[in-house]
Amino acid sequence: MFEFIKTHKVTVILLLVIALFLFKNIFVAFPFSDRTQRNYTGGYDTGISQEMNLKSAPAFERNILPPSSDYAPAPEVSDRKVIRESQMSLQVKNVRTAVDEITDYAQRQDGYMVNTSISNPGEAPTGTITIRIPQTKLNDYLSFLRTLGIKVVWENISGTDVTDEYVDLDARIATLNQTQAKFEEIFTRATEISDIINIQREIINTQSQIDSYKGQQNYLDKSSQMSKITVYLSTDEFSLPYAPSESFRPEVIFKQAVRTLVTLIRKIATLIIWTLVYSVIWVPVLILILYLKRKK
């Protein structure tokens, strides 16, 4: 073997280069790390809080407020505004029945359903529902949800204090009102058409900013008054966003083993296909090597 390498250095180097190129392309195109990610934003509501590492709130909710660093600290306020959200994963006997019960109870508590979705894959039916409930009734409603399912797999409650933003918006609106009053005073004394047009444009722009800030205040008011609850439902707790970390389920292990086997077979088949495709390169080289070896 070593004698062959010494006498056919060029051929061996060529084979190594071909092999390196072949396997490099295989690993780049088909990495052997199987990263399975479960995406709940398709089948579930996109209003999941930041604690679930899912930041999928609507664009209006994301862009309506500047970063919190833009706001000055609020003075002492007795009536603070806090936006409360809750997420819960429930194992239930019947997903559709649970959705109906959650909706009905929300309406009886002066709340309403924001959105809902139900899917029935082969493994287990799943669903999600998002509701709004008056903040004063949040704890009572969460107690109802805990009794609704077979098991509470996961639960989270979060709060965001928006008092600083609200007070800052008040200050901005007050400043803009003063500015608008000055523009209107100047407008009444203006005589030149160009001045009238320019002042009128400034008045319109100022009013637009005032309306925008008032809209943001209205959003903060409603969000702090009505808590958002997102409930994930399934007949199988392992189909929920937060499955138990330690549990022995033979049927689940079997499914995982089958999936791993299928993945391995696919990767082996991929390697074979790549090898066959590149056979136009390595087969002639191999034939040449064998020919030279027999000739000796």
PDB file of C-alpha atoms in Angstrom:
ATOM      1  CA  MET A   1       0.000   0.000   0.000  1.00  0.00           C
ATOM      2  CA  PHE A   2       2.748   2.423   0.979  1.00  0.00           C
ATOM      3  CA  GLU A   3       4.733   1.427  -2.085  1.00  0.00           C
ATOM      4  CA  PHE A   4       1.723   2.242  -4.268  1.00  0.00           C
ATOM      5  CA  ILE A   5       1.369   5.666  -2.622  1.00  0.00           C
ATOM      6  CA  LYS A   6       5.044   6.403  -3.167  1.00  0.00           C
ATOM      7  CA  THR A   7       4.893   5.451  -6.830  1.00  0.00           C
ATOM      8  CA  HIS A   8       1.529   7.132  -7.553  1.00  0.00           C
ATOM      9  CA  LYS A   9       1.667  10.329  -5.518  1.00  0.00           C
ATOM     10  CA  VAL A  10      -0.189  12.413  -8.096  1.00  0.00           C
ATOM     11  CA  THR A  11      -3.026   9.885  -8.341  1.00  0.00           C
ATOM     12  CA  VAL A  12      -3.399   9.637  -4.566  1.00  0.00           C
ATOM     13  CA  ILE A  13      -3.428  13.431  -4.150  1.00  0.00           C
ATOM     14  CA  LEU A  14      -6.067  13.701  -6.877  1.00  0.00           C
ATOM     15  CA  LEU A  15      -8.232  11.102  -5.129  1.00  0.00           C
ATOM     16  CA  LEU A  16      -7.921  12.928  -1.801  1.00  0.00           C
ATOM     17  CA  VAL A  17      -8.923  16.231  -3.384  1.00  0.00           C
ATOM     18  CA  ILE A  18     -11.962  14.605  -5.024  1.00  0.00           C
ATOM     19  CA  ALA A  19     -12.988  12.916  -1.776  1.00  0.00           C
ATOM     20  CA  LEU A  20     -12.594  16.148   0.180  1.00  0.00           C
ATOM     21  CA  PHE A  21     -14.651  18.092  -2.357  1.00  0.00           C
ATOM     22  CA  LEU A  22     -17.332  15.402  -2.425  1.00  0.00           C
ATOM     23  CA  PHE A  23     -17.813  15.125   1.330  1.00  0.00           C
ATOM     24  CA  LYS A  24     -17.568  18.886   1.829  1.00  0.00           C
ATOM     25  CA  ASN A  25     -20.494  19.434  -0.511  1.00  0.00           C
ATOM     26  CA  ILE A  26     -22.480  16.642   1.136  1.00  0.00           C
ATOM     27  CA  PHE A  27     -22.066  18.049   4.630  1.00  0.00           C
ATOM     28  CA  VAL A  28     -22.760  21.612   3.536  1.00  0.00           C
ATOM     29  CA  ALA A  29     -25.907  20.744   1.604  1.00  0.00           C
ATOM     30  CA  PHE A  30     -27.176  18.165   4.087  1.00  0.00           C
ATOM     31  CA  PRO A  31     -25.827  18.832   7.590  1.00  0.00           C
ATOM     32  CA  PHE A  32     -26.098  15.845   9.881  1.00  0.00           C
ATOM     33  CA  SER A  33     -27.503  17.881  12.769  1.00  0.00           C
ATOM     34  CA  ASP A  34     -31.212  17.340  13.041  1.00  0.00           C
ATOM     35  CA  ARG A  35     -32.681  20.441  14.593  1.00  0.00           C
ATOM     36  CA  THR A  36     -36.397  20.096  14.928  1.00  0.00           C
ATOM     37  CA  GLN A  37     -38.221  23.252  15.845  1.00  0.00           C
ATOM     38  CA  ARG A  38     -41.902  23.338  16.720  1.00  0.00           C
ATOM     39  CA  ASN A  39     -43.492  26.483  15.424  1.00  0.00           C
ATOM     40  CA  TYR A  40     -46.603  27.484  17.211  1.00  0.00           C
ATOM     41  CA  THR A  41     -47.136  30.732  15.461  1.00  0.00           C
ATOM     42  CA  GLY A  42     -48.806  29.049  12.523  1.00  0.00           C
ATOM     43  CA  GLY A  43     -51.374  26.976  14.325  1.00  0.00           C
ATOM     44  CA  TYR A  44     -51.468  29.115  17.402  1.00  0.00           C
ATOM     45  CA  ASP A  45     -52.203  32.710  18.113  1.00  0.00           C
ATOM     46  CA  THR A  46     -49.391  35.133  17.418  1.00  0.00           C
ATOM     47  CA  GLY A  47     -50.035  37.061  20.589  1.00  0.00           C
ATOM     48  CA  ILE A  48     -47.622  35.059  22.752  1.00  0.00           C
ATOM     49  CA  SER A  49     -45.738  37.124  25.333  1.00  0.00           C
ATOM     50  CA  GLN A  50     -41.973  37.585  25.386  1.00  0.00           C
ATOM     51  CA  GLU A  51     -41.635  35.039  28.217  1.00  0.00           C
ATOM     52  CA  MET A  52     -42.468  32.248  25.748  1.00  0.00           C
ATOM     53  CA  ASN A  53     -39.743  33.392  23.513  1.00  0.00           C
ATOM     54  CA  LEU A  54     -42.222  33.949  20.801  1.00  0.00           C
ATOM     55  CA  LYS A  55     -42.355  37.793  20.006  1.00  0.00           C
ATOM     56  CA  SER A  56     -45.133  37.664  17.477  1.00  0.00           C
ATOM     57  CA  ALA A  57     -47.422  40.527  18.546  1.00  0.00           C
ATOM     58  CA  PRO A  58     -49.224  42.424  15.741  1.00  0.00           C
ATOM     59  CA  ALA A  59     -47.320  45.285  14.079  1.00  0.00           C
ATOM     60  CA  PHE A  60     -49.686  47.848  15.638  1.00  0.00           C
ATOM     61  CA  GLU A  61     -48.845  46.643  19.139  1.00  0.00           C
ATOM     62  CA  ARG A  62     -45.125  46.473  18.391  1.00  0.00           C
ATOM     63  CA  ASN A  63     -44.764  49.919  16.794  1.00  0.00           C
ATOM     64  CA  ILE A  64     -47.321  51.988  18.660  1.00  0.00           C
ATOM     65  CA  LEU A  65     -44.865  53.004  21.376  1.00  0.00           C
ATOM     66  CA  PRO A  66     -41.267  54.209  21.211  1.00  0.00           C
ATOM     67  CA  PRO A  67     -38.655  52.336  23.234  1.00  0.00           C
ATOM     68  CA  SER A  68     -39.120  52.639  26.969  1.00  0.00           C
ATOM     69  CA  SER A  69     -35.778  54.416  27.244  1.00  0.00           C
ATOM     70  CA  ASP A  70     -37.383  57.440  25.506  1.00  0.00           C
ATOM     71  CA  TYR A  71     -39.646  58.067  28.479  1.00  0.00           C
ATOM     72  CA  ALA A  72     -38.756  60.025  31.569  1.00  0.00           C
ATOM     73  CA  PRO A  73     -39.439  58.393  34.930  1.00  0.00           C
ATOM     74  CA  ALA A  74     -42.988  59.039  36.047  1.00  0.00           C
ATOM     75  CA  PRO A  75     -43.699  60.868  39.281  1.00  0.00           C
ATOM     76  CA  GLU A  76     -45.487  59.135  42.107  1.00  0.00           C
ATOM     77  CA  VAL A  77     -48.772  57.840  40.694  1.00  0.00           C
ATOM     78  CA  SER A  78     -51.346  56.134  42.863  1.00  0.00           C
ATOM     79  CA  ASP A  79     -53.278  54.544  39.999  1.00  0.00           C
ATOM     80  CA  ARG A  80     -50.564  52.742  38.058  1.00  0.00           C
ATOM     81  CA  LYS A  81     -51.292  51.212  34.670  1.00  0.00           C
ATOM     82  CA  VAL A  82     -50.087  47.635  34.313  1.00  0.00           C
ATOM     83  CA  ILE A  83     -50.736  45.448  31.263  1.00  0.00           C
ATOM     84  CA  ARG A  84     -51.163  41.857  32.418  1.00  0.00           C
ATOM     85  CA  GLU A  85     -50.935  38.800  30.184  1.00  0.00           C
ATOM     86  CA  SER A  86     -51.195  35.113  30.923  1.00  0.00           C
ATOM     87  CA  GLN A  87     -50.411  31.929  29.013  1.00  0.00           C
ATOM     88  CA  MET A  88     -51.502  28.450  29.987  1.00  0.00           C
ATOM     89  CA  SER A  89     -51.101  24.961  28.499  1.00  0.00           C
ATOM     90  CA  LEU A  90     -53.940  22.586  29.357  1.00  0.00           C
ATOM     91  CA  GLN A  91     -54.404  18.897  28.735  1.00  0.00           C
ATOM     92  CA  VAL A  92     -58.130  18.365  28.149  1.00  0.00           C
ATOM     93  CA  LYS A  93     -60.460  15.523  27.209  1.00  0.00           C
ATOM     94  CA  ASN A  94     -62.016  17.331  24.235  1.00  0.00           C
ATOM     95  CA  VAL A  95     -60.400  20.349  22.589  1.00  0.00           C
ATOM     96  CA  ARG A  96     -63.498  21.738  20.872  1.00  0.00           C
ATOM     97  CA  THR A  97     -65.630  21.429  24.004  1.00  0.00           C
ATOM     98  CA  ALA A  98     -62.939  23.202  26.027  1.00  0.00           C
ATOM     99  CA  VAL A  99     -62.798  26.063  23.493  1.00  0.00           C
ATOM    100  CA  ASP A 100     -66.578  26.515  23.706  1.00  0.00           C
ATOM    101  CA  GLU A 101     -66.522  26.528  27.506  1.00  0.00           C
ATOM    102  CA  ILE A 102     -63.663  29.044  27.613  1.00  0.00           C
ATOM    103  CA  THR A 103     -65.501  31.357  25.192  1.00  0.00           C
ATOM    104  CA  ASP A 104     -68.822  31.132  27.040  1.00  0.00           C
ATOM    105  CA  TYR A 105     -67.263  31.803  30.429  1.00  0.00           C
ATOM    106  CA  ALA A 106     -65.313  34.778  29.031  1.00  0.00           C
ATOM    107  CA  GLN A 107     -68.542  36.352  27.774  1.00  0.00           C
ATOM    108  CA  ARG A 108     -70.187  35.841  31.164  1.00  0.00           C
ATOM    109  CA  GLN A 109     -67.222  37.651  32.746  1.00  0.00           C
ATOM    110  CA  ASP A 110     -67.643  40.687  30.430  1.00  0.00           C
ATOM    111  CA  GLY A 111     -64.778  39.474  28.248  1.00  0.00           C
ATOM    112  CA  TYR A 112     -64.538  38.387  24.638  1.00  0.00           C
ATOM    113  CA  MET A 113     -62.729  35.969  22.356  1.00  0.00           C
ATOM    114  CA  VAL A 114     -59.942  37.478  20.218  1.00  0.00           C
ATOM    115  CA  ASN A 115     -59.113  34.466  18.037  1.00  0.00           C
ATOM    116  CA  THR A 116     -59.132  30.698  18.098  1.00  0.00           C
ATOM    117  CA  SER A 117     -57.877  27.785  16.010  1.00  0.00           C
ATOM    118  CA  ILE A 118     -58.270  24.016  16.191  1.00  0.00           C
ATOM    119  CA  SER A 119     -56.301  21.369  14.304  1.00  0.00           C
ATOM    120  CA  ASN A 120     -56.628  17.601  14.238  1.00  0.00           C
ATOM    121  CA  PRO A 121     -53.302  15.986  13.267  1.00  0.00           C
ATOM    122  CA  GLY A 122     -52.762  12.247  13.397  1.00  0.00           C
ATOM    123  CA  GLU A 123     -51.159  12.272  16.841  1.00  0.00           C
ATOM    124  CA  ALA A 124     -53.623  14.350  18.871  1.00  0.00           C
ATOM    125  CA  PRO A 125     -56.032  17.260  18.326  1.00  0.00           C
ATOM    126  CA  THR A 126     -54.673  20.624  19.412  1.00  0.00           C
ATOM    127  CA  GLY A 127     -56.061  24.112  19.663  1.00  0.00           C
ATOM    128  CA  THR A 128     -55.438  27.601  20.918  1.00  0.00           C
ATOM    129  CA  ILE A 129     -57.691  30.410  22.025  1.00  0.00           C
ATOM    130  CA  THR A 130     -56.932  34.002  23.000  1.00  0.00           C
ATOM    131  CA  ILE A 131     -59.386  35.994  25.077  1.00  0.00           C
ATOM    132  CA  ARG A 132     -59.611  39.370  26.782  1.00  0.00           C
ATOM    133  CA  ILE A 133     -60.872  39.552  30.355  1.00  0.00           C
ATOM    134  CA  PRO A 134     -61.300  42.573  32.660  1.00  0.00           C
ATOM    135  CA  GLN A 135     -58.150  42.757  34.752  1.00  0.00           C
ATOM    136  CA  THR A 136     -60.177  42.737  37.954  1.00  0.00           C
ATOM    137  CA  LYS A 137     -61.477  39.273  37.022  1.00  0.00           C
ATOM    138  CA  LEU A 138     -58.177  37.786  35.842  1.00  0.00           C
ATOM    139  CA  ASN A 139     -57.492  35.673  38.930  1.00  0.00           C
ATOM    140  CA  ASP A 140     -61.025  34.262  39.000  1.00  0.00           C
ATOM    141  CA  TYR A 141     -60.808  33.346  35.327  1.00  0.00           C
ATOM    142  CA  LEU A 142     -57.448  31.624  35.769  1.00  0.00           C
ATOM    143  CA  SER A 143     -58.948  29.579  38.599  1.00  0.00           C
ATOM    144  CA  PHE A 144     -61.718  28.502  36.230  1.00  0.00           C
ATOM    145  CA  LEU A 145     -59.165  27.435  33.599  1.00  0.00           C
ATOM    146  CA  ARG A 146     -57.235  25.345  36.114  1.00  0.00           C
ATOM    147  CA  THR A 147     -60.368  23.321  36.862  1.00  0.00           C
ATOM    148  CA  LEU A 148     -61.272  22.965  33.187  1.00  0.00           C
ATOM    149  CA  GLY A 149     -58.466  20.627  32.099  1.00  0.00           C
ATOM    150  CA  ILE A 150     -57.173  17.259  33.153  1.00  0.00           C
ATOM    151  CA  LYS A 151     -53.796  18.790  33.904  1.00  0.00           C
ATOM    152  CA  VAL A 152     -52.171  22.220  33.842  1.00  0.00           C
ATOM    153  CA  VAL A 153     -48.937  21.531  31.961  1.00  0.00           C
ATOM    154  CA  TRP A 154     -47.605  25.084  32.068  1.00  0.00           C
ATOM    155  CA  GLU A 155     -48.741  28.483  33.297  1.00  0.00           C
ATOM    156  CA  ASN A 156     -47.264  31.962  33.126  1.00  0.00           C
ATOM    157  CA  ILE A 157     -48.449  35.403  34.243  1.00  0.00           C
ATOM    158  CA  SER A 158     -46.567  38.548  33.248  1.00  0.00           C
ATOM    159  CA  GLY A 159     -47.087  42.256  33.798  1.00  0.00           C
ATOM    160  CA  THR A 160     -45.754  45.380  32.104  1.00  0.00           C
ATOM    161  CA  ASP A 161     -45.949  48.716  33.907  1.00  0.00           C
ATOM    162  CA  VAL A 162     -46.778  51.394  31.304  1.00  0.00           C
ATOM    163  CA  THR A 163     -47.377  54.253  33.745  1.00  0.00           C
ATOM    164  CA  ASP A 164     -44.215  56.071  32.634  1.00  0.00           C
ATOM    165  CA  GLU A 165     -45.271  55.914  29.004  1.00  0.00           C
ATOM    166  CA  TYR A 166     -48.772  57.132  29.829  1.00  0.00           C
ATOM    167  CA  VAL A 167     -47.550  60.113  31.890  1.00  0.00           C
ATOM    168  CA  ASP A 168     -45.012  61.016  29.218  1.00  0.00           C
ATOM    169  CA  LEU A 169     -47.747  60.981  26.579  1.00  0.00           C
ATOM    170  CA  ASP A 170     -49.781  63.337  28.770  1.00  0.00           C
ATOM    171  CA  ALA A 171     -46.858  65.764  28.880  1.00  0.00           C
ATOM    172  CA  ARG A 172     -46.351  65.584  25.117  1.00  0.00           C
ATOM    173  CA  ILE A 173     -50.032  66.213  24.453  1.00  0.00           C
ATOM    174  CA  ALA A 174     -50.029  69.225  26.787  1.00  0.00           C
ATOM    175  CA  THR A 175     -46.983  70.691  25.024  1.00  0.00           C
ATOM    176  CA  LEU A 176     -48.525  70.151  21.593  1.00  0.00           C
ATOM    177  CA  ASN A 177     -51.789  71.773  22.711  1.00  0.00           C
ATOM    178  CA  GLN A 178     -49.867  74.881  23.751  1.00  0.00           C
ATOM    179  CA  THR A 179     -48.001  74.888  20.445  1.00  0.00           C
ATOM    180  CA  GLN A 180     -51.232  74.511  18.507  1.00  0.00           C
ATOM    181  CA  ALA A 181     -52.821  77.390  20.427  1.00  0.00           C
ATOM    182  CA  LYS A 182     -49.897  79.644  19.474  1.00  0.00           C
ATOM    183  CA  PHE A 183     -50.176  78.617  15.814  1.00  0.00           C
ATOM    184  CA  GLU A 184     -53.896  79.382  15.855  1.00  0.00           C
ATOM    185  CA  GLU A 185     -53.237  82.782  17.399  1.00  0.00           C
ATOM    186  CA  ILE A 186     -50.673  83.586  14.698  1.00  0.00           C
ATOM    187  CA  PHE A 187     -53.064  82.251  12.050  1.00  0.00           C
ATOM    188  CA  THR A 188     -55.718  84.820  13.014  1.00  0.00           C
ATOM    189  CA  ARG A 189     -53.216  87.669  12.471  1.00  0.00           C
ATOM    190  CA  ALA A 190     -51.643  86.356   9.263  1.00  0.00           C
ATOM    191  CA  THR A 191     -52.285  88.367   6.099  1.00  0.00           C
ATOM    192  CA  GLU A 192     -49.972  86.814   3.512  1.00  0.00           C
ATOM    193  CA  ILE A 193     -51.331  83.794   1.652  1.00  0.00           C
ATOM    194  CA  SER A 194     -48.005  81.945   1.970  1.00  0.00           C
ATOM    195  CA  ASP A 195     -47.999  82.536   5.741  1.00  0.00           C
ATOM    196  CA  ILE A 196     -51.583  81.325   6.029  1.00  0.00           C
ATOM    197  CA  ILE A 197     -50.762  78.138   4.104  1.00  0.00           C
ATOM    198  CA  ASN A 198     -47.617  77.411   6.141  1.00  0.00           C
ATOM    199  CA  ILE A 199     -49.315  78.035   9.490  1.00  0.00           C
ATOM    200  CA  GLN A 200     -52.302  75.942   8.471  1.00  0.00           C
ATOM    201  CA  ARG A 201     -49.956  73.098   7.558  1.00  0.00           C
ATOM    202  CA  GLU A 202     -48.268  73.334  10.968  1.00  0.00           C
ATOM    203  CA  ILE A 203     -51.639  73.292  12.720  1.00  0.00           C
ATOM    204  CA  ILE A 204     -52.639  70.148  10.812  1.00  0.00           C
ATOM    205  CA  ASN A 205     -49.328  68.434  11.621  1.00  0.00           C
ATOM    206  CA  THR A 206     -49.617  69.349  15.286  1.00  0.00           C
ATOM    207  CA  GLN A 207     -53.177  68.059  15.474  1.00  0.00           C
ATOM    208  CA  SER A 208     -52.055  64.831  13.784  1.00  0.00           C
ATOM    209  CA  GLN A 209     -49.402  64.318  16.478  1.00  0.00           C
ATOM    210  CA  ILE A 210     -51.940  65.025  19.222  1.00  0.00           C
ATOM    211  CA  ASP A 211     -54.359  62.480  17.751  1.00  0.00           C
ATOM    212  CA  SER A 212     -51.558  59.913  17.485  1.00  0.00           C
ATOM    213  CA  TYR A 213     -50.549  60.334  21.140  1.00  0.00           C
ATOM    214  CA  LYS A 214     -54.170  60.192  22.260  1.00  0.00           C
ATOM    215  CA  GLY A 215     -54.557  56.969  20.277  1.00  0.00           C
ATOM    216  CA  GLN A 216     -51.555  55.521  22.088  1.00  0.00           C
ATOM    217  CA  GLN A 217     -53.027  56.543  25.424  1.00  0.00           C
ATOM    218  CA  ASN A 218     -56.320  54.928  24.474  1.00  0.00           C
ATOM    219  CA  TYR A 219     -54.485  51.714  23.594  1.00  0.00           C
ATOM    220  CA  LEU A 220     -52.655  51.723  26.935  1.00  0.00           C
ATOM    221  CA  ASP A 221     -55.921  52.352  28.762  1.00  0.00           C
ATOM    222  CA  LYS A 222     -57.703  49.448  27.100  1.00  0.00           C
ATOM    223  CA  SER A 223     -54.726  47.100  27.398  1.00  0.00           C
ATOM    224  CA  SER A 224     -54.352  47.802  31.115  1.00  0.00           C
ATOM    225  CA  GLN A 225     -58.079  47.332  31.699  1.00  0.00           C
ATOM    226  CA  MET A 226     -58.443  44.099  29.712  1.00  0.00           C
ATOM    227  CA  SER A 227     -55.940  41.304  30.355  1.00  0.00           C
ATOM    228  CA  LYS A 228     -55.022  38.947  27.526  1.00  0.00           C
ATOM    229  CA  ILE A 229     -55.067  35.199  28.171  1.00  0.00           C
ATOM    230  CA  THR A 230     -53.722  32.681  25.658  1.00  0.00           C
ATOM    231  CA  VAL A 231     -54.680  29.062  26.295  1.00  0.00           C
ATOM    232  CA  TYR A 232     -53.073  26.105  24.496  1.00  0.00           C
ATOM    233  CA  LEU A 233     -55.160  22.941  24.450  1.00  0.00           C
ATOM    234  CA  SER A 234     -54.486  19.326  23.543  1.00  0.00           C
ATOM    235  CA  THR A 235     -55.572  15.831  24.510  1.00  0.00           C
ATOM    236  CA  ASP A 236     -51.868  14.895  24.696  1.00  0.00           C
ATOM    237  CA  GLU A 237     -49.659  16.952  26.990  1.00  0.00           C
ATOM    238  CA  PHE A 238     -46.629  16.242  24.766  1.00  0.00           C
ATOM    239  CA  SER A 239     -48.324  18.146  21.935  1.00  0.00           C
ATOM    240  CA  LEU A 240     -48.463  21.331  24.008  1.00  0.00           C
ATOM    241  CA  PRO A 241     -45.849  24.111  23.730  1.00  0.00           C
ATOM    242  CA  TYR A 242     -44.367  23.244  27.115  1.00  0.00           C
ATOM    243  CA  ALA A 243     -44.230  19.472  27.542  1.00  0.00           C
ATOM    244  CA  PRO A 244     -42.907  17.884  30.753  1.00  0.00           C
ATOM    245  CA  SER A 245     -39.114  17.625  30.762  1.00  0.00           C
ATOM    246  CA  GLU A 246     -39.011  14.369  32.731  1.00  0.00           C
ATOM    247  CA  SER A 247     -41.517  11.687  31.874  1.00  0.00           C
ATOM    248  CA  PHE A 248     -41.380   8.130  30.576  1.00  0.00           C
ATOM    249  CA  ARG A 249     -43.755   7.467  27.706  1.00  0.00           C
ATOM    250  CA  PRO A 250     -42.885   4.291  25.720  1.00  0.00           C
ATOM    251  CA  GLU A 251     -45.137   5.244  22.783  1.00  0.00           C
ATOM    252  CA  VAL A 252     -43.481   8.662  22.515  1.00  0.00           C
ATOM    253  CA  ILE A 253     -39.998   7.122  22.701  1.00  0.00           C
ATOM    254  CA  PHE A 254     -40.992   4.647  19.979  1.00  0.00           C
ATOM    255  CA  LYS A 255     -42.178   7.484  17.714  1.00  0.00           C
ATOM    256  CA  GLN A 256     -38.952   9.390  18.298  1.00  0.00           C
ATOM    257  CA  ALA A 257     -36.901   6.274  17.505  1.00  0.00           C
ATOM    258  CA  VAL A 258     -38.834   5.721  14.265  1.00  0.00           C
ATOM    259  CA  ARG A 259     -38.327   9.342  13.230  1.00  0.00           C
ATOM    260  CA  THR A 260     -34.611   9.087  13.967  1.00  0.00           C
ATOM    261  CA  LEU A 261     -34.376   5.888  11.912  1.00  0.00           C
ATOM    262  CA  VAL A 262     -36.167   7.528   8.978  1.00  0.00           C
ATOM    263  CA  THR A 263     -33.825  10.512   9.209  1.00  0.00           C
ATOM    264  CA  LEU A 264     -30.779   8.216   9.220  1.00  0.00           C
ATOM    265  CA  ILE A 265     -32.059   6.291   6.179  1.00  0.00           C
ATOM    266  CA  ARG A 266     -32.604   9.562   4.311  1.00  0.00           C
ATOM    267  CA  LYS A 267     -29.074  10.706   5.079  1.00  0.00           C
ATOM    268  CA  ILE A 268     -27.597   7.388   3.956  1.00  0.00           C
ATOM    269  CA  ALA A 269     -29.649   7.565   0.748  1.00  0.00           C
ATOM    270  CA  THR A 270     -28.439  11.127   0.230  1.00  0.00           C
ATOM    271  CA  LEU A 271     -24.821  10.016   0.617  1.00  0.00           C
ATOM    272  CA  ILE A 272     -25.346   7.196  -1.893  1.00  0.00           C
ATOM    273  CA  ILE A 273     -26.919   9.568  -4.431  1.00  0.00           C
ATOM    274  CA  TRP A 274     -24.062  12.044  -4.112  1.00  0.00           C
ATOM    275  CA  THR A 275     -21.556   9.232  -4.487  1.00  0.00           C
ATOM    276  CA  LEU A 276     -23.289   7.982  -7.650  1.00  0.00           C
ATOM    277  CA  VAL A 277     -23.472  11.470  -9.144  1.00  0.00           C
ATOM    278  CA  TYR A 278     -19.755  12.008  -8.610  1.00  0.00           C
ATOM    279  CA  SER A 279     -18.963   8.549  -9.966  1.00  0.00           C
ATOM    280  CA  VAL A 280     -18.161  10.194 -13.303  1.00  0.00           C
ATOM    281  CA  ILE A 281     -15.072  11.533 -11.548  1.00  0.00           C
ATOM    282  CA  TRP A 282     -13.951   8.883  -9.118  1.00  0.00           C
ATOM    283  CA  VAL A 283     -14.779   5.760 -11.206  1.00  0.00           C
ATOM    284  CA  PRO A 284     -12.361   6.611 -14.051  1.00  0.00           C
ATOM    285  CA  VAL A 285      -9.689   7.461 -11.495  1.00  0.00           C
ATOM    286  CA  LEU A 286     -10.282   4.158  -9.709  1.00  0.00           C
ATOM    287  CA  ILE A 287     -10.120   2.255 -12.985  1.00  0.00           C
ATOM    288  CA  LEU A 288      -6.863   4.009 -13.807  1.00  0.00           C
ATOM    289  CA  ILE A 289      -5.401   3.079 -10.430  1.00  0.00           C
ATOM    290  CA  LEU A 290      -6.415  -0.566 -10.803  1.00  0.00           C
ATOM    291  CA  TYR A 291      -5.031  -0.631 -14.323  1.00  0.00           C
ATOM    292  CA  LEU A 292      -1.687   0.764 -13.216  1.00  0.00           C
ATOM    293  CA  LYS A 293      -1.571  -1.647 -10.305  1.00  0.00           C
ATOM    294  CA  ARG A 294      -2.178  -4.691 -12.531  1.00  0.00           C
ATOM    295  CA  LYS A 295       0.314  -3.449 -15.067  1.00  0.00           C
ATOM    296  CA  LYS A 296       3.025  -3.630 -12.437  1.00  0.00           C
TER     297      LYS A 296
END
